[in-house]
Amino acid sequence: MLYIKIERFALKGDIIYSETQEKFTCNEDSFLVCVDGRVEGIYKVLPDCFINIPVKDYTGKLIIPGLIDMHTHGPQYSFRGLGMDLELIDWLNKNTFPEEGKFSDAVYAQKAYSIFVKELVKGATTRACIYATVHMEATKLLMDLLELTGLKCMVGKVNMDRNCPDYLKEDMQESIANTREWLQETLHSYKNIVPILTPRFFPSCSESLLKELAVLQKEFNLPLQSHLSENKSEIEWVKELCPDTNNYGEAYELGGVFGKNGPVVMAHCVHSPAEEVMLMKDNGVFIAHCPESNTNLSSGIAPVRTYLDHKMKVGLGTDMAAGSSNSIFKTMVMAVQVSKLRWRLVDGNLKPLTIEEAFYLGTKGGGAFFGKVGSFEKDYEFDALVMDDDKIEHPGLLTLPQRLERVIYLSEGRHIAAKFVAGKNIFAFD
Ligand code: GUN
Ligand code: FE
């Protein structure tokens, strides 16, 4: 008889998470039960059927869902905090492309990606959508390193066949052939890592390249990521490159990569006109809001309130190295801060984000791109962080939402006592 072992355990502590954008769901001093990598339930007292399961006792600590980074660049980790005085196009040409060129060298890639991955594991992120570079070998190396961590990530070999230096430019046919080969090697090779198609952005991808990627997306049933309406000069450039379309989103739609052939996440959407917003909504396109990047590159402030009012799919991204921090806690703080500036300085009709909304975006909002992820509702994948918020000392008594707000603002990604992804313990200090 086939015997299947079912993994069951519980975490005990102060549990807080988002079911809705409006308010936190709180369960003080309770048991969060995991069965086979998914949330079974939250109980004040363990029911009889779970009475003998292992319990990790984190009494007095906060238990929250793992954080989701919907948009970041692995190879750019090495120049975080450098060259922040430029706007997007100059920043790509001066900083980004020369650094990404170095990933043709496997030794350099190994060194650089090891640092990126080590820091990702230490922090509060449990899942991420990650751009690699155009290089197939280095991209596989990044996937291999990430697989060993237990984090669940989508990783993309970047595609570019125009408007970039020759040392990164691919011929269209070569780009597709390499992507196909990379997919064949990686699609079923990992437990934790999946490939995601990654046309960098419209200016660096011809329409025929996008169309071929759309075919691959459909054939292999793949997710796809790119950048959209981040910067005003970029948007003007797309208009010149694709004059017959009304907006940047339509240019992607023309290439078949705007949600009709599979799930898509677009970073930024800072300057999306109303028709582009409606096209995203109709096509179910996810938006990765990257407030630190948008501040550093003077891109602007995305109207996240509008996206939430339209009930669109939104999450948060660090977008390193345009964002300097790998912390989605910091991204939540900045999402609130820039929304306040937008409300005060740009549009008084768009109310600032609340901390509940920012936490929702960084957990359940982005988690939806990965499936049932980012919450502790029944059957969600068991991604959990145990936060030792006692270390952020306070003289009085605080409620669970107050403790969580302080963790978001003050922990800076430290004070993580344990981290679980899909029920697997990534690390624990106990
Ligand atoms: N648009 C195209 N490439 C990039 C990138 O690497 N970073 C950001 N922020 N925007 C981009
Ligand atoms: Fe980016």
XYZ file of C-alpha atoms and ligand atoms in Angstrom:
442
model
C 0.000 0.000 0.000
C 1.252 3.473 -0.851
C 1.866 5.406 2.342
C 1.805 9.179 2.019
C 3.201 11.104 4.961
C 1.259 14.261 5.668
C 3.320 17.020 7.266
C 1.420 18.738 10.051
C 2.582 21.310 12.559
C 1.447 24.495 14.258
C 2.972 27.855 15.116
C 1.733 29.450 18.342
C 1.790 33.221 18.728
C -0.001 36.479 17.915
C -1.329 36.054 14.394
C -2.181 38.983 12.118
C -2.852 39.076 8.374
C -5.046 40.606 5.656
C -8.234 39.121 4.304
C -9.385 42.464 2.940
C -7.689 45.775 2.183
C -9.706 47.573 4.827
C -8.668 45.884 8.050
C -6.317 43.393 9.639
C -7.575 40.027 10.861
C -6.159 39.358 14.346
C -5.903 36.209 16.464
C -4.072 36.793 19.705
C -2.213 33.885 21.330
C -3.475 31.278 18.843
C -2.315 28.267 16.838
C -1.732 28.557 13.079
C -1.969 24.996 11.755
C -0.138 23.851 8.629
C -1.128 20.671 6.789
C 0.905 19.664 3.748
C 2.247 23.150 3.115
C -1.100 24.924 3.382
C -2.989 26.746 6.098
C -5.516 24.440 7.739
C -6.903 26.927 10.230
C -6.333 29.203 13.206
C -7.416 27.960 16.621
C -7.483 29.397 20.127
C -7.266 25.817 21.432
C -5.946 22.993 19.244
C -8.780 20.663 18.187
C -8.464 16.975 19.149
C -7.365 15.936 15.650
C -4.251 18.135 15.976
C -3.513 17.526 19.638
C -0.317 15.535 18.922
C 1.167 17.616 16.125
C 4.477 19.438 16.734
C 3.978 22.982 17.988
C 6.626 25.689 17.632
C 5.961 27.987 20.524
C 6.379 31.648 19.564
C 4.210 32.999 22.371
C 4.458 36.799 22.495
C 5.808 37.079 18.950
C 3.946 38.279 15.868
C 3.147 35.773 13.109
C 2.451 37.364 9.714
C 2.340 36.183 6.087
C 5.613 36.227 4.110
C 6.181 39.300 1.959
C 5.908 39.296 -1.832
C 8.315 41.232 -4.042
C 6.521 41.458 -7.389
C 9.373 43.167 -9.220
C 13.128 43.146 -8.774
C 16.381 42.724 -10.734
C 18.944 40.207 -9.417
C 21.956 41.489 -11.410
C 21.400 45.057 -10.260
C 21.880 44.237 -6.589
C 25.556 45.100 -6.850
C 24.999 48.774 -7.718
C 22.274 49.547 -5.186
C 22.791 52.964 -3.664
C 24.928 54.174 -6.555
C 24.172 56.640 -9.333
C 20.781 57.847 -8.134
C 21.049 61.224 -9.894
C 19.670 60.120 -13.259
C 16.305 59.459 -14.861
C 15.351 56.102 -16.349
C 16.895 56.115 -19.844
C 20.217 57.703 -18.801
C 20.313 55.473 -15.719
C 19.872 52.368 -17.912
C 22.614 53.462 -20.291
C 25.098 54.665 -17.693
C 24.609 52.206 -14.826
C 22.415 49.280 -15.678
C 23.517 47.996 -19.056
C 27.270 48.056 -18.271
C 26.657 46.120 -15.045
C 24.333 43.593 -16.695
C 26.972 43.074 -19.414
C 29.264 41.567 -16.783
C 26.916 38.574 -16.406
C 28.313 36.994 -19.577
C 31.127 35.986 -17.216
C 30.011 32.962 -15.166
C 32.521 33.650 -12.396
C 31.260 37.208 -11.905
C 27.630 36.028 -12.096
C 28.258 33.383 -9.437
C 29.794 35.982 -7.100
C 27.145 38.640 -7.672
C 24.117 36.331 -7.538
C 25.424 34.602 -4.384
C 25.357 37.965 -2.588
C 21.880 38.815 -3.910
C 20.445 35.427 -2.931
C 22.073 35.384 0.531
C 20.485 38.741 1.357
C 17.094 37.728 -0.051
C 16.993 34.678 2.208
C 17.835 36.724 5.305
C 15.044 39.238 4.737
C 11.262 39.092 4.992
C 10.574 38.219 1.352
C 9.218 34.723 0.752
C 8.384 35.038 -2.958
C 9.691 37.257 -5.730
C 9.435 37.950 -9.469
C 13.041 38.426 -10.537
C 14.676 39.681 -13.728
C 18.029 38.116 -14.563
C 19.905 39.290 -17.711
C 19.865 38.208 -21.360
C 22.470 35.528 -20.546
C 21.071 32.003 -20.444
C 23.857 30.413 -18.391
C 23.863 33.129 -15.720
C 20.072 32.981 -15.521
C 20.192 29.228 -14.868
C 22.841 29.839 -12.228
C 20.549 32.302 -10.461
C 17.710 29.765 -10.617
C 19.991 27.036 -9.170
C 21.060 29.278 -6.279
C 17.486 30.322 -5.505
C 16.190 26.738 -5.662
C 18.463 25.763 -2.769
C 16.998 28.468 -0.506
C 13.410 27.176 -0.460
C 12.075 30.597 -1.464
C 9.491 30.413 -4.260
C 10.538 32.635 -7.140
C 9.752 33.381 -10.756
C 12.952 34.132 -12.648
C 13.236 35.574 -16.151
C 15.913 35.487 -18.802
C 15.635 39.014 -20.220
C 14.852 39.498 -23.937
C 16.214 42.512 -25.881
C 16.701 42.824 -29.633
C 17.020 46.612 -30.080
C 17.977 49.881 -28.406
C 20.591 48.488 -26.077
C 24.392 48.044 -26.340
C 25.633 45.390 -28.763
C 27.058 43.339 -25.901
C 23.480 42.765 -24.625
C 21.577 42.796 -27.907
C 20.163 39.558 -29.267
C 19.064 38.906 -32.801
C 15.293 38.224 -32.693
C 15.573 34.614 -33.863
C 18.472 33.990 -31.509
C 16.550 35.519 -28.606
C 13.594 33.207 -29.168
C 15.782 30.130 -29.768
C 17.692 30.836 -26.539
C 14.478 31.431 -24.622
C 13.010 28.177 -25.898
C 16.151 26.270 -24.928
C 16.184 27.942 -21.503
C 12.509 27.022 -20.987
C 13.098 23.419 -21.963
C 15.922 23.188 -19.446
C 14.206 24.972 -16.569
C 10.435 24.533 -16.850
C 10.278 21.235 -14.970
C 13.683 21.165 -13.278
C 12.915 22.905 -10.029
C 10.599 22.489 -7.073
C 10.605 26.149 -6.051
C 11.590 28.134 -9.117
C 9.618 28.714 -12.302
C 10.631 30.607 -15.440
C 8.811 33.831 -16.322
C 9.019 35.420 -19.785
C 10.786 38.786 -19.525
C 10.709 41.175 -22.476
C 12.572 44.043 -20.771
C 10.317 46.878 -22.014
C 8.852 47.962 -25.326
C 11.765 50.182 -26.427
C 14.192 47.243 -26.263
C 11.882 44.626 -27.825
C 10.696 44.642 -31.437
C 7.064 43.871 -32.167
C 8.063 40.599 -33.832
C 10.038 39.562 -30.720
C 6.986 40.261 -28.545
C 4.767 38.263 -30.911
C 7.110 35.264 -30.716
C 7.172 35.533 -26.921
C 3.362 35.589 -26.916
C 3.450 32.282 -28.824
C 5.803 30.824 -26.186
C 3.598 32.153 -23.398
C 0.590 30.342 -24.802
C 2.475 27.166 -25.694
C 4.073 26.724 -22.265
C 1.359 28.413 -20.210
C 3.821 30.887 -18.676
C 3.661 34.094 -16.684
C 5.246 37.207 -18.205
C 6.725 40.388 -16.716
C 7.714 43.774 -18.118
C 7.760 47.533 -17.424
C 4.951 49.958 -18.322
C 4.508 53.753 -18.317
C 7.294 54.374 -15.841
C 8.799 57.595 -17.183
C 7.550 60.377 -19.482
C 10.450 60.230 -21.986
C 10.058 56.460 -22.156
C 6.353 56.884 -22.994
C 7.186 59.435 -25.743
C 9.725 56.975 -27.130
C 7.123 54.188 -27.273
C 4.788 56.566 -29.151
C 7.542 57.133 -31.744
C 8.301 53.419 -32.012
C 4.656 52.413 -32.285
C 2.757 55.423 -33.691
C -0.459 53.565 -34.532
C -1.356 52.812 -30.941
C -3.112 55.122 -28.483
C -0.986 54.221 -25.470
C 1.952 52.132 -24.250
C -0.301 49.290 -23.052
C -1.772 48.985 -26.553
C 1.748 48.517 -27.921
C 2.122 45.446 -25.666
C -1.398 44.352 -26.622
C -0.372 44.526 -30.286
C 2.557 42.240 -29.434
C 0.169 39.803 -27.660
C 1.846 40.183 -24.267
C -0.759 42.146 -22.343
C -2.691 39.463 -20.492
C -4.631 37.678 -23.257
C -2.138 34.803 -23.531
C -1.433 34.250 -19.838
C -0.795 36.060 -16.553
C 1.167 39.309 -16.819
C 2.706 41.688 -14.280
C 3.703 45.197 -15.347
C 5.973 47.261 -13.125
C 5.279 50.939 -12.373
C 2.200 52.240 -14.290
C 3.050 55.726 -13.000
C 1.663 57.665 -15.955
C -0.967 55.303 -17.370
C -3.794 57.144 -19.156
C -7.414 56.105 -18.472
C -7.688 53.842 -21.562
C -4.506 52.010 -20.607
C -5.857 51.507 -17.083
C -9.086 50.050 -18.480
C -7.152 47.751 -20.806
C -5.126 46.475 -17.820
C -8.287 45.943 -15.819
C -10.087 44.151 -18.672
C -7.062 41.910 -19.315
C -6.454 41.169 -15.618
C -2.917 42.598 -15.781
C -1.177 42.835 -12.391
C 0.549 46.080 -11.415
C 3.786 46.035 -9.395
C 3.935 49.362 -7.561
C 7.566 50.365 -6.905
C 7.524 53.616 -4.920
C 11.203 53.726 -3.977
C 12.327 53.216 -7.560
C 9.831 55.812 -8.800
C 11.256 58.298 -6.279
C 14.949 57.578 -6.966
C 14.583 57.857 -10.747
C 12.239 60.899 -10.437
C 9.666 58.882 -12.382
C 6.631 60.145 -10.468
C 3.951 58.782 -8.142
C 1.661 55.999 -9.345
C -2.051 56.586 -8.631
C -2.457 53.402 -6.591
C -5.731 54.642 -5.059
C -7.229 54.728 -8.567
C -6.117 51.141 -9.156
C -7.609 49.997 -5.864
C -10.876 51.860 -6.554
C -11.068 49.992 -9.875
C -10.513 46.713 -7.990
C -7.404 46.006 -10.065
C -4.676 43.522 -9.156
C -1.842 45.378 -7.416
C 1.240 44.321 -5.452
C 4.544 45.888 -4.411
C 8.046 45.705 -5.882
C 11.459 46.788 -4.634
C 12.779 47.177 -8.218
C 16.399 47.039 -7.129
C 18.677 48.767 -8.065
C 16.373 51.660 -8.972
C 15.033 50.899 -5.506
C 17.948 50.727 -3.080
C 16.342 48.483 -0.451
C 15.356 44.822 -0.728
C 12.737 45.261 2.014
C 9.040 45.073 1.181
C 8.418 46.543 4.666
C 10.239 49.661 3.470
C 8.278 49.512 0.209
C 5.013 49.475 2.209
C 6.145 52.561 4.134
C 7.111 54.359 0.942
C 3.825 53.383 -0.731
C 2.007 55.190 2.084
C 4.419 58.140 2.060
C 4.336 58.844 -1.680
C 0.543 58.460 -1.718
C 0.406 61.228 0.895
C 2.602 63.463 -1.248
C 0.449 62.745 -4.287
C -2.691 63.594 -2.319
C -1.172 66.809 -0.923
C 0.632 68.010 -4.046
C -0.995 66.431 -7.101
C -4.573 65.274 -6.636
C -6.588 65.920 -3.470
C -9.248 63.490 -4.697
C -7.002 60.454 -4.307
C -6.876 59.675 -0.603
C -3.517 58.411 0.755
C -3.069 54.680 1.327
C -3.626 53.332 4.819
C -1.170 50.981 6.513
C -3.781 48.207 6.170
C -3.841 48.765 2.407
C -0.051 48.868 2.122
C 0.284 45.594 4.072
C -2.402 43.995 1.924
C -0.505 45.018 -1.242
C 2.763 43.545 0.049
C 1.153 40.228 1.031
C -2.192 39.138 -0.423
C -2.171 41.662 -3.314
C 1.125 40.491 -4.808
C 0.601 36.942 -3.541
C -2.337 36.485 -5.936
C 0.176 36.354 -8.822
C 1.542 33.143 -7.227
C -1.861 31.533 -6.547
C -3.400 31.260 -3.082
C -0.576 33.123 -1.385
C -0.176 36.005 1.068
C -2.883 35.306 3.634
C -3.672 32.843 6.437
C -7.130 31.973 5.145
C -7.759 28.233 4.819
C -5.894 26.531 1.942
C -3.493 29.427 1.394
C 0.115 28.297 1.012
C 1.816 28.398 4.382
C 4.241 31.325 3.980
C 4.860 32.805 7.427
C 7.244 35.146 9.219
C 7.693 35.160 12.971
C 8.628 38.685 14.066
C 10.376 39.197 17.390
C 8.928 42.660 17.882
C 9.852 42.690 21.585
C 13.238 43.812 20.271
C 11.636 47.065 19.096
C 11.157 48.121 22.679
C 8.100 50.017 23.899
C 7.216 51.002 27.472
C 3.486 50.228 27.266
C 0.952 47.764 25.898
C 0.188 47.754 22.203
C -2.544 46.123 20.113
C -1.641 43.635 17.386
C -2.254 46.185 14.574
C -0.050 48.711 16.416
C 2.693 46.120 16.830
C 2.498 45.252 13.136
C 2.620 48.922 12.126
C 5.805 49.358 14.188
C 7.335 46.259 12.603
C 6.576 47.699 9.148
C 8.025 51.117 9.976
C 10.837 50.194 12.347
C 12.083 46.629 11.865
C 13.956 47.337 8.605
C 13.660 43.647 7.866
C 15.488 42.673 11.068
C 13.934 40.858 14.053
C 12.774 37.880 11.970
C 12.753 34.896 14.344
C 11.671 32.355 11.730
C 10.613 32.146 8.118
C 8.459 29.494 6.407
C 7.600 29.065 2.731
C 4.864 26.613 1.702
C 5.280 24.977 5.123
C 9.051 24.578 4.799
C 11.175 26.143 7.497
C 13.704 28.401 5.745
C 15.389 29.441 8.983
C 14.624 29.733 12.678
C 16.523 31.353 15.524
C 15.189 29.481 18.530
N 12.805 49.750 -17.724
C 13.529 48.923 -18.509
N 14.505 48.311 -17.814
C 14.391 48.756 -16.559
C 15.118 48.470 -15.358
O 16.072 47.695 -15.316
N 14.711 49.140 -14.244
C 13.659 50.001 -14.259
N 13.315 50.617 -13.131
N 12.979 50.275 -15.358
C 13.335 49.668 -16.491
Fe 12.464 47.226 -13.017
